[in-house]
CSV table of C-alpha atoms and ligand atoms in Angstrom, one decimal:
chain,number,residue,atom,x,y,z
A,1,UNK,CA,179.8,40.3,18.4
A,2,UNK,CA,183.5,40.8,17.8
A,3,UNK,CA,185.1,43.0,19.9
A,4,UNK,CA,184.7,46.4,18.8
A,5,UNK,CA,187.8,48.6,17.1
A,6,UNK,CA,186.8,51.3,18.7
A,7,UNK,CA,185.2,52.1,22.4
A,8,UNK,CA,183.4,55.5,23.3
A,9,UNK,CA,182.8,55.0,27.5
A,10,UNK,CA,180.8,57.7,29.0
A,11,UNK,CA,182.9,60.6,27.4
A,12,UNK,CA,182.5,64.0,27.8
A,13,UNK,CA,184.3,67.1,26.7
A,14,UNK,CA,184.8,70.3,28.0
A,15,UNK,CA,185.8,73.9,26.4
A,16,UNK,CA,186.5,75.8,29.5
A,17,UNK,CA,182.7,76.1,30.6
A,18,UNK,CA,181.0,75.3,27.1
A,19,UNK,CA,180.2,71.0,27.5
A,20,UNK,CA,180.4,70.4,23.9
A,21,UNK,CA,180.1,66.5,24.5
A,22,UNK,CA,178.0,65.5,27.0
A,23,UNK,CA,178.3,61.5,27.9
A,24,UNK,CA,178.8,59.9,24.3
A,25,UNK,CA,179.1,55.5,24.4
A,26,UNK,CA,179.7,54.5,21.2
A,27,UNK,CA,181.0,50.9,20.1
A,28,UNK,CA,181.8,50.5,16.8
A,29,UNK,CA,182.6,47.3,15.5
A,30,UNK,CA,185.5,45.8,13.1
A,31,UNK,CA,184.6,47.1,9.6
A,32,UNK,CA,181.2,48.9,10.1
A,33,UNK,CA,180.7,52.0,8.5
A,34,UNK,CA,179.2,54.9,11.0
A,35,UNK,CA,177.3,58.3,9.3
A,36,UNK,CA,177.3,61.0,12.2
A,37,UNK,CA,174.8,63.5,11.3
A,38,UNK,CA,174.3,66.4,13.4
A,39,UNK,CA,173.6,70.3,13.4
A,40,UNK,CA,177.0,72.5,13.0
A,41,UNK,CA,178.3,72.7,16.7
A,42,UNK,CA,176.8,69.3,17.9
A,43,UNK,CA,180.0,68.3,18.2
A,44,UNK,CA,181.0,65.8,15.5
A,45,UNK,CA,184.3,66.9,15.0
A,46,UNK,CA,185.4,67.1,18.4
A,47,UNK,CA,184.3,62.9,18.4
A,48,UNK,CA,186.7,62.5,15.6
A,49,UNK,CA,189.6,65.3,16.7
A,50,UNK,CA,189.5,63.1,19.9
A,51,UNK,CA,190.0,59.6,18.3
A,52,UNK,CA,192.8,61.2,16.4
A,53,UNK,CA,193.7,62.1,20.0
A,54,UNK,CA,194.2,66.1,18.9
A,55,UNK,CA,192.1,66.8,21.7
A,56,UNK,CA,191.9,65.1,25.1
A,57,UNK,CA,188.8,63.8,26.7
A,58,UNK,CA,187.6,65.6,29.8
A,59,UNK,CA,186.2,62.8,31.3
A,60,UNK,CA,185.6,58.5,30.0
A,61,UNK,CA,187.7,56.3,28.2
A,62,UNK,CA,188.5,55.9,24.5
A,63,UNK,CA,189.7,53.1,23.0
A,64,UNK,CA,191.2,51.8,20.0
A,65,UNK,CA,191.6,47.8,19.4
A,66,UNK,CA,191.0,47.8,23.9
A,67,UNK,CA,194.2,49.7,24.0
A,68,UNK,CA,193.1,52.8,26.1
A,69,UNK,CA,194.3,56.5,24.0
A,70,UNK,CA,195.1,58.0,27.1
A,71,UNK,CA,196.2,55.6,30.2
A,72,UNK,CA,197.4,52.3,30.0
A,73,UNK,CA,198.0,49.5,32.7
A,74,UNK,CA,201.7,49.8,34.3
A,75,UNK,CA,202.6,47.4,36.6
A,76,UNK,CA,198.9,46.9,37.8
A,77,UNK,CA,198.6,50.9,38.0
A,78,UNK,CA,197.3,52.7,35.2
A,79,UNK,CA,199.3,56.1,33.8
A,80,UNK,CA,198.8,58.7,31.0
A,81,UNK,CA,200.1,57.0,27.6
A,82,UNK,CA,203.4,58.1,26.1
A,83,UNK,CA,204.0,59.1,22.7
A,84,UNK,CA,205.0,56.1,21.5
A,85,UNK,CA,202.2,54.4,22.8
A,86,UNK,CA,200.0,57.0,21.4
A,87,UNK,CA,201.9,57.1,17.8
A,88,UNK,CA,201.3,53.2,18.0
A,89,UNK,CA,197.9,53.6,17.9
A,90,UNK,CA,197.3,56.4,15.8
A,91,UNK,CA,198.8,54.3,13.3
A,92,UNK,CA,195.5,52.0,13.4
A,93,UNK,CA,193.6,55.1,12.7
A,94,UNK,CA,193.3,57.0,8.5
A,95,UNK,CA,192.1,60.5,8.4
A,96,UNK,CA,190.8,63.0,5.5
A,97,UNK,CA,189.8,66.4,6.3
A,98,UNK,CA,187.7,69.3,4.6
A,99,UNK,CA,190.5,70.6,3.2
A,100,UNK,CA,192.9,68.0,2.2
A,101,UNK,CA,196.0,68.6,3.7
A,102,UNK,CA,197.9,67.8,1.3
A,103,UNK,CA,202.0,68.6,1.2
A,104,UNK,CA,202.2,71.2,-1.6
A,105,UNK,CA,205.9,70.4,-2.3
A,106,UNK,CA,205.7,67.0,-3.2
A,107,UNK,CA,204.0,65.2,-6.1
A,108,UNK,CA,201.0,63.2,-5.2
A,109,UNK,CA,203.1,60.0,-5.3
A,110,UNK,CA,205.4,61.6,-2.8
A,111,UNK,CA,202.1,62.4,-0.6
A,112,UNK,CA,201.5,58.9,-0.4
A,113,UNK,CA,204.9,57.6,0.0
A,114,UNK,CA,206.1,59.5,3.0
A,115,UNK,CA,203.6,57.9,5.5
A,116,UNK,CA,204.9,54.1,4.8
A,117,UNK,CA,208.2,54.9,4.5
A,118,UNK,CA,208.7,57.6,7.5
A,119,UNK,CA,206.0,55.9,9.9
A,120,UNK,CA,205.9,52.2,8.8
A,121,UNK,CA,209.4,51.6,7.9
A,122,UNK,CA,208.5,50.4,4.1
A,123,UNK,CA,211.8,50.6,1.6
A,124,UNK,CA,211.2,53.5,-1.1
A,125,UNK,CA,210.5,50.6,-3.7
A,126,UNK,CA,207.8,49.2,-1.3
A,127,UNK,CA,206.3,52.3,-1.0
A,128,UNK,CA,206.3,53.7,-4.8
A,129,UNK,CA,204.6,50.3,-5.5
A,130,UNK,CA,202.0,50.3,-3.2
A,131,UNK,CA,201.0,54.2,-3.4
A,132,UNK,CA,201.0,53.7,-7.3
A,133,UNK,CA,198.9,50.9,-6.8
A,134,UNK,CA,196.5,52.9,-4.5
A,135,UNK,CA,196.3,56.4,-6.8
A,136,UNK,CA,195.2,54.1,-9.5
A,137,UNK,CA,192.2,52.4,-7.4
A,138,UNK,CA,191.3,56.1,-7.0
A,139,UNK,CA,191.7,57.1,-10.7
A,140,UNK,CA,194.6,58.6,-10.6
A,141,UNK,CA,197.3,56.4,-12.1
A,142,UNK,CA,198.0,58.9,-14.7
A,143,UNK,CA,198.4,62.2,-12.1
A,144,UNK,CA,201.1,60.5,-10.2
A,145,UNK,CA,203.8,63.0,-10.9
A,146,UNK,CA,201.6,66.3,-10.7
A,147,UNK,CA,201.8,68.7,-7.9
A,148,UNK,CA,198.6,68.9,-5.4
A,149,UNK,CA,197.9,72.9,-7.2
A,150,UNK,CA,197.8,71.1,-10.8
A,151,UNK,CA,194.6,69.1,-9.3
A,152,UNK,CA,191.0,69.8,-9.1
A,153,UNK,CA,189.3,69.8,-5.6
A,154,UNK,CA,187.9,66.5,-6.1
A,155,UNK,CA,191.3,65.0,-7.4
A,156,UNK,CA,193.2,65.8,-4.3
A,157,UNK,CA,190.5,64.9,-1.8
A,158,UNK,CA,191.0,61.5,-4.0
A,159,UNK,CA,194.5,61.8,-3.4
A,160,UNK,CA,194.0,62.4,0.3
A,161,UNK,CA,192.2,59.4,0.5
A,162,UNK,CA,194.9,57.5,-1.2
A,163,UNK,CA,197.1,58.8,1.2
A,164,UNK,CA,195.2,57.7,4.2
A,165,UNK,CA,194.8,54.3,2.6
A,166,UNK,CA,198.3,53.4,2.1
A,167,UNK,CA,198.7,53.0,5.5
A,168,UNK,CA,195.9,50.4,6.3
A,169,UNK,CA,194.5,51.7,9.0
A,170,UNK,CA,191.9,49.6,10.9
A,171,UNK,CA,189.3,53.1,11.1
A,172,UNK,CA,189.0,55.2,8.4
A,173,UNK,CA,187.5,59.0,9.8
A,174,UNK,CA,186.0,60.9,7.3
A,175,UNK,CA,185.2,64.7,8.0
A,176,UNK,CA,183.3,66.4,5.5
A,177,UNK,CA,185.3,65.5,3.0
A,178,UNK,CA,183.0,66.8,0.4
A,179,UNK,CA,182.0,70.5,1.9
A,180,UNK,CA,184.9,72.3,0.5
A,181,UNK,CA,184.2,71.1,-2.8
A,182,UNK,CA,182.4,72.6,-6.1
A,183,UNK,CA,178.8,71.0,-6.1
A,184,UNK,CA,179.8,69.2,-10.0
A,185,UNK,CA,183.0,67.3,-8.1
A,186,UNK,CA,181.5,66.2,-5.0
A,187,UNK,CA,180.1,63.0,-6.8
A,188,UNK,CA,183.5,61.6,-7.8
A,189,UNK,CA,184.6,61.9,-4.4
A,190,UNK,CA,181.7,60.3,-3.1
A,191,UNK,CA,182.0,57.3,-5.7
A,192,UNK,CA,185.3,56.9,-4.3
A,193,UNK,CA,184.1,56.0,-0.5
A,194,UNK,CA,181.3,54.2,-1.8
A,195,UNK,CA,184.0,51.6,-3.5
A,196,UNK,CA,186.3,51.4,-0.3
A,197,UNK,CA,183.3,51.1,1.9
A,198,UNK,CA,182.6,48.3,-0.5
A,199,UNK,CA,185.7,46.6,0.3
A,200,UNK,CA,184.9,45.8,3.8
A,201,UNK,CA,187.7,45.3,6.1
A,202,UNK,CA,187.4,48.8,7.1
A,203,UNK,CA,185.5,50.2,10.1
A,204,UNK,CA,184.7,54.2,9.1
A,205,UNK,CA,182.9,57.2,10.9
A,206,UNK,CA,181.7,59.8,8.2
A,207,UNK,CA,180.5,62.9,9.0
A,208,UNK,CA,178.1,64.1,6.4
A,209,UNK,CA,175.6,66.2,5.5
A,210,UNK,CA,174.9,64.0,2.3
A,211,UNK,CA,172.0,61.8,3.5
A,212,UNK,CA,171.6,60.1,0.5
A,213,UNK,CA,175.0,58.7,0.9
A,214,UNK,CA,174.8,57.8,4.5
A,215,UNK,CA,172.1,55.9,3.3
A,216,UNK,CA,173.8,53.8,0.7
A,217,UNK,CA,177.0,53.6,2.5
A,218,UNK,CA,176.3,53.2,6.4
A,219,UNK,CA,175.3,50.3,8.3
A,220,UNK,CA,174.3,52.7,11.1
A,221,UNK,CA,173.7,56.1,11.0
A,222,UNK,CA,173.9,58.3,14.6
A,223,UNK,CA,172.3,61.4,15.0
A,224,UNK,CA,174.9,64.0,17.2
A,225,UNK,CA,172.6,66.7,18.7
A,226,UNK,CA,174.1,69.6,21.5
A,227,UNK,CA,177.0,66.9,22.8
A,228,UNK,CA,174.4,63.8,23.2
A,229,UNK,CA,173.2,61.3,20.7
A,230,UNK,CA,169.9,61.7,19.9
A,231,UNK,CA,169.1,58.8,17.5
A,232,UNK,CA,170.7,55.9,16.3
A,233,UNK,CA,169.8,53.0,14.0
A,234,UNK,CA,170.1,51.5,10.6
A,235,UNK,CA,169.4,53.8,7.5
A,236,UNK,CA,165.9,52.0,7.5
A,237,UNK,CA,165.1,52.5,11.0
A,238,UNK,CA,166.1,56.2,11.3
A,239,UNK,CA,165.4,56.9,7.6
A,240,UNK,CA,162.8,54.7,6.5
A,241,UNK,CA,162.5,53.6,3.0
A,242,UNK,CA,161.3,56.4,1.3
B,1,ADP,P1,180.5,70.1,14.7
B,1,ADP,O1,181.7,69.4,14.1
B,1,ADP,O2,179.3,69.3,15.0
B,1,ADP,O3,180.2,71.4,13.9
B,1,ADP,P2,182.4,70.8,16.7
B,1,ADP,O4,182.8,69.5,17.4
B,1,ADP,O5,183.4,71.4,15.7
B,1,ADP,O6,181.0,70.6,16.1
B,1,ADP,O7,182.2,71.9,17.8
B,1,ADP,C1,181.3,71.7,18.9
B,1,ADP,C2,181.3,73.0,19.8
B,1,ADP,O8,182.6,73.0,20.4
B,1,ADP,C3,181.2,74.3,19.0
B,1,ADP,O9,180.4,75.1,19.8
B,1,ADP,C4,182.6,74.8,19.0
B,1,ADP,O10,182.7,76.2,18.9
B,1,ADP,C5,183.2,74.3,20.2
B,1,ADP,N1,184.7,74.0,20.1
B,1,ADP,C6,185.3,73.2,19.3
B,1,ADP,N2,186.6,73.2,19.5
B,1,ADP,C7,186.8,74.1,20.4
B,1,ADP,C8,188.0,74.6,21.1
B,1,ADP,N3,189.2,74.2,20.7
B,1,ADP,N4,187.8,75.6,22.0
B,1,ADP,C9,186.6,76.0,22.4
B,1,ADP,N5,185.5,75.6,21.8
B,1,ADP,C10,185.6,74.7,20.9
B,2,ADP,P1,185.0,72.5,11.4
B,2,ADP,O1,184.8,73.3,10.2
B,2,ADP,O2,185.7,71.3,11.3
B,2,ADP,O3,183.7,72.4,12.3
B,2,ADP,P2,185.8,74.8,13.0
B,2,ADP,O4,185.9,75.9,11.9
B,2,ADP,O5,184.6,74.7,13.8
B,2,ADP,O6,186.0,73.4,12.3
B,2,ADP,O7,187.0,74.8,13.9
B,2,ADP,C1,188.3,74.8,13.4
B,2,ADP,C2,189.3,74.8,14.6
B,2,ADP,O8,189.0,75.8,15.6
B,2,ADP,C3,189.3,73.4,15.3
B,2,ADP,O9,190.6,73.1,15.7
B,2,ADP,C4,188.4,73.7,16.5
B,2,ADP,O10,188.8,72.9,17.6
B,2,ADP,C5,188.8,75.2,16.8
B,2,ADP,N1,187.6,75.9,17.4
B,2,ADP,C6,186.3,75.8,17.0
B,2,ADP,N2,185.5,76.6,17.8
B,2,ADP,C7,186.4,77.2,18.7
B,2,ADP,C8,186.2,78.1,19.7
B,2,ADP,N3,185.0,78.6,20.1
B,2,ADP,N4,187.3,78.5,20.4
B,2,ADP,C9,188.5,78.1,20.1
B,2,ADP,N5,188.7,77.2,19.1
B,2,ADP,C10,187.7,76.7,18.4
């Protein structure tokens, strides 16, 4: 197997006294798509906030392309990452929330400009080509000048994902993207992720309640119950066919 894009080793996290992961090992290889499905407070979001290194891992090793989040190797000796290290990494890593995030002051070409331009040094021309490029994969060629309040729900979590995309990250984390949304827009959205998943290159984690999704889209779904993971498999294996 190639070496994986991302390395869960025997991580656990802490709140004070509340162990809200409790030993996760996860390898997740270059462009396989994960569903985590789990009760709310299994911890699922803390597995994500701590890829995106927003929280820090009590204990175990993350890693992200073998480059450990939080030490790296110094002459032989290994000490807490830097920023820049971290900011370096983080780079390889795309991420849409529940509630989109969007910049409200910019237009949604603007939204997906600043990221190459700011972060990956790409000249405004660069930029404006590729994000048009991107808004119109998601259907939204004709939006590019509107403001994120001028959009339905669905429309800027497509944005959001445009935004993420123009970056090319290596892992796409996906945290349910569609539970903020009116139950007639959540399809769109979803039709969306099916076509990048489609794509390949990608690796992506989802975390979803939609199990007819996970099913179409994963290539293994894990089940997250109380900090541990209780089941894992393909969507046969853990689903069956029915
Ligand atoms: P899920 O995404 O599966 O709903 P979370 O990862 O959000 O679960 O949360 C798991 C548990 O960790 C919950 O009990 C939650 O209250 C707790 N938790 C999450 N973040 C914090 C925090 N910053 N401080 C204290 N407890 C937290
Ligand atoms: P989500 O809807 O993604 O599960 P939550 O509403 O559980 O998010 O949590 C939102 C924020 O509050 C997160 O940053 C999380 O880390 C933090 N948080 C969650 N539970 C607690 C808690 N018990 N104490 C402190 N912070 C918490």
């Amino acid at each position: 197997m190639a070496e994986p894009v991302v390395k869960y080793k025997n991580v656990t996290k802490s709140f004070g006294e509340v162990d809200v992961l409790k030993g996760i090992n996860l390898d997740i290889a270059p462009a396989e798509k994960i569903a985590l499905i789990g009760p709310s407070g299994s911890g699922k979001t803390t597995i994500i906030r701590l890829l995106m290194t927003l929280e820090e891992p009590t204990s175990g090793i993350i890693e992200v392309n073998s480059q450990n989040l939080w030490q790296m190797e110094k002459k032989g000796k290994m000490v807490r990452a830097n920023e820049k290290h971290l900011r370096q990494i983080r780079g390889d890593i795309g991420m849409v929330f529940q509630h989109f995030n969007l910049f409200p002051h910019m237009t949604i070409l603007e939204n997906c400009m600043t990221g190459p331009i700011h972060v990956k040094g790409q000249s405004k021309e660069e930029a404006r080509k590729n994000a048009i490029e991107m808004l119109e994969k998601v259907g939204l060629g004709d939006k590019v000048d509107n403001f994120p309040n001028q959009l339905s729900g669905g429309q800027k979590q497509r944005v959001a994902m445009a935004r993420a995309l123009v970056m090319r990250p290596k892992v796409m984390l996906f945290d349910e993207v569609t539970s903020a949304l009116d139950p007639e827009l959540v399809g769109e959205v979803l039709e969306v992720i099916r076509e990048i998943a489609k794509e390949g290159e990608m690796a992506m984690i989802l975390v979803t309640h939609e199990m007819d999704f996970a099913r179409d889209v994963a290539d293994r779904i894990i089940f997250l119950e109380d900090g541990v993971i209780s089941e894992q498999g393909t969507p046969e294996e853990v689903l069956g066919n029915t």
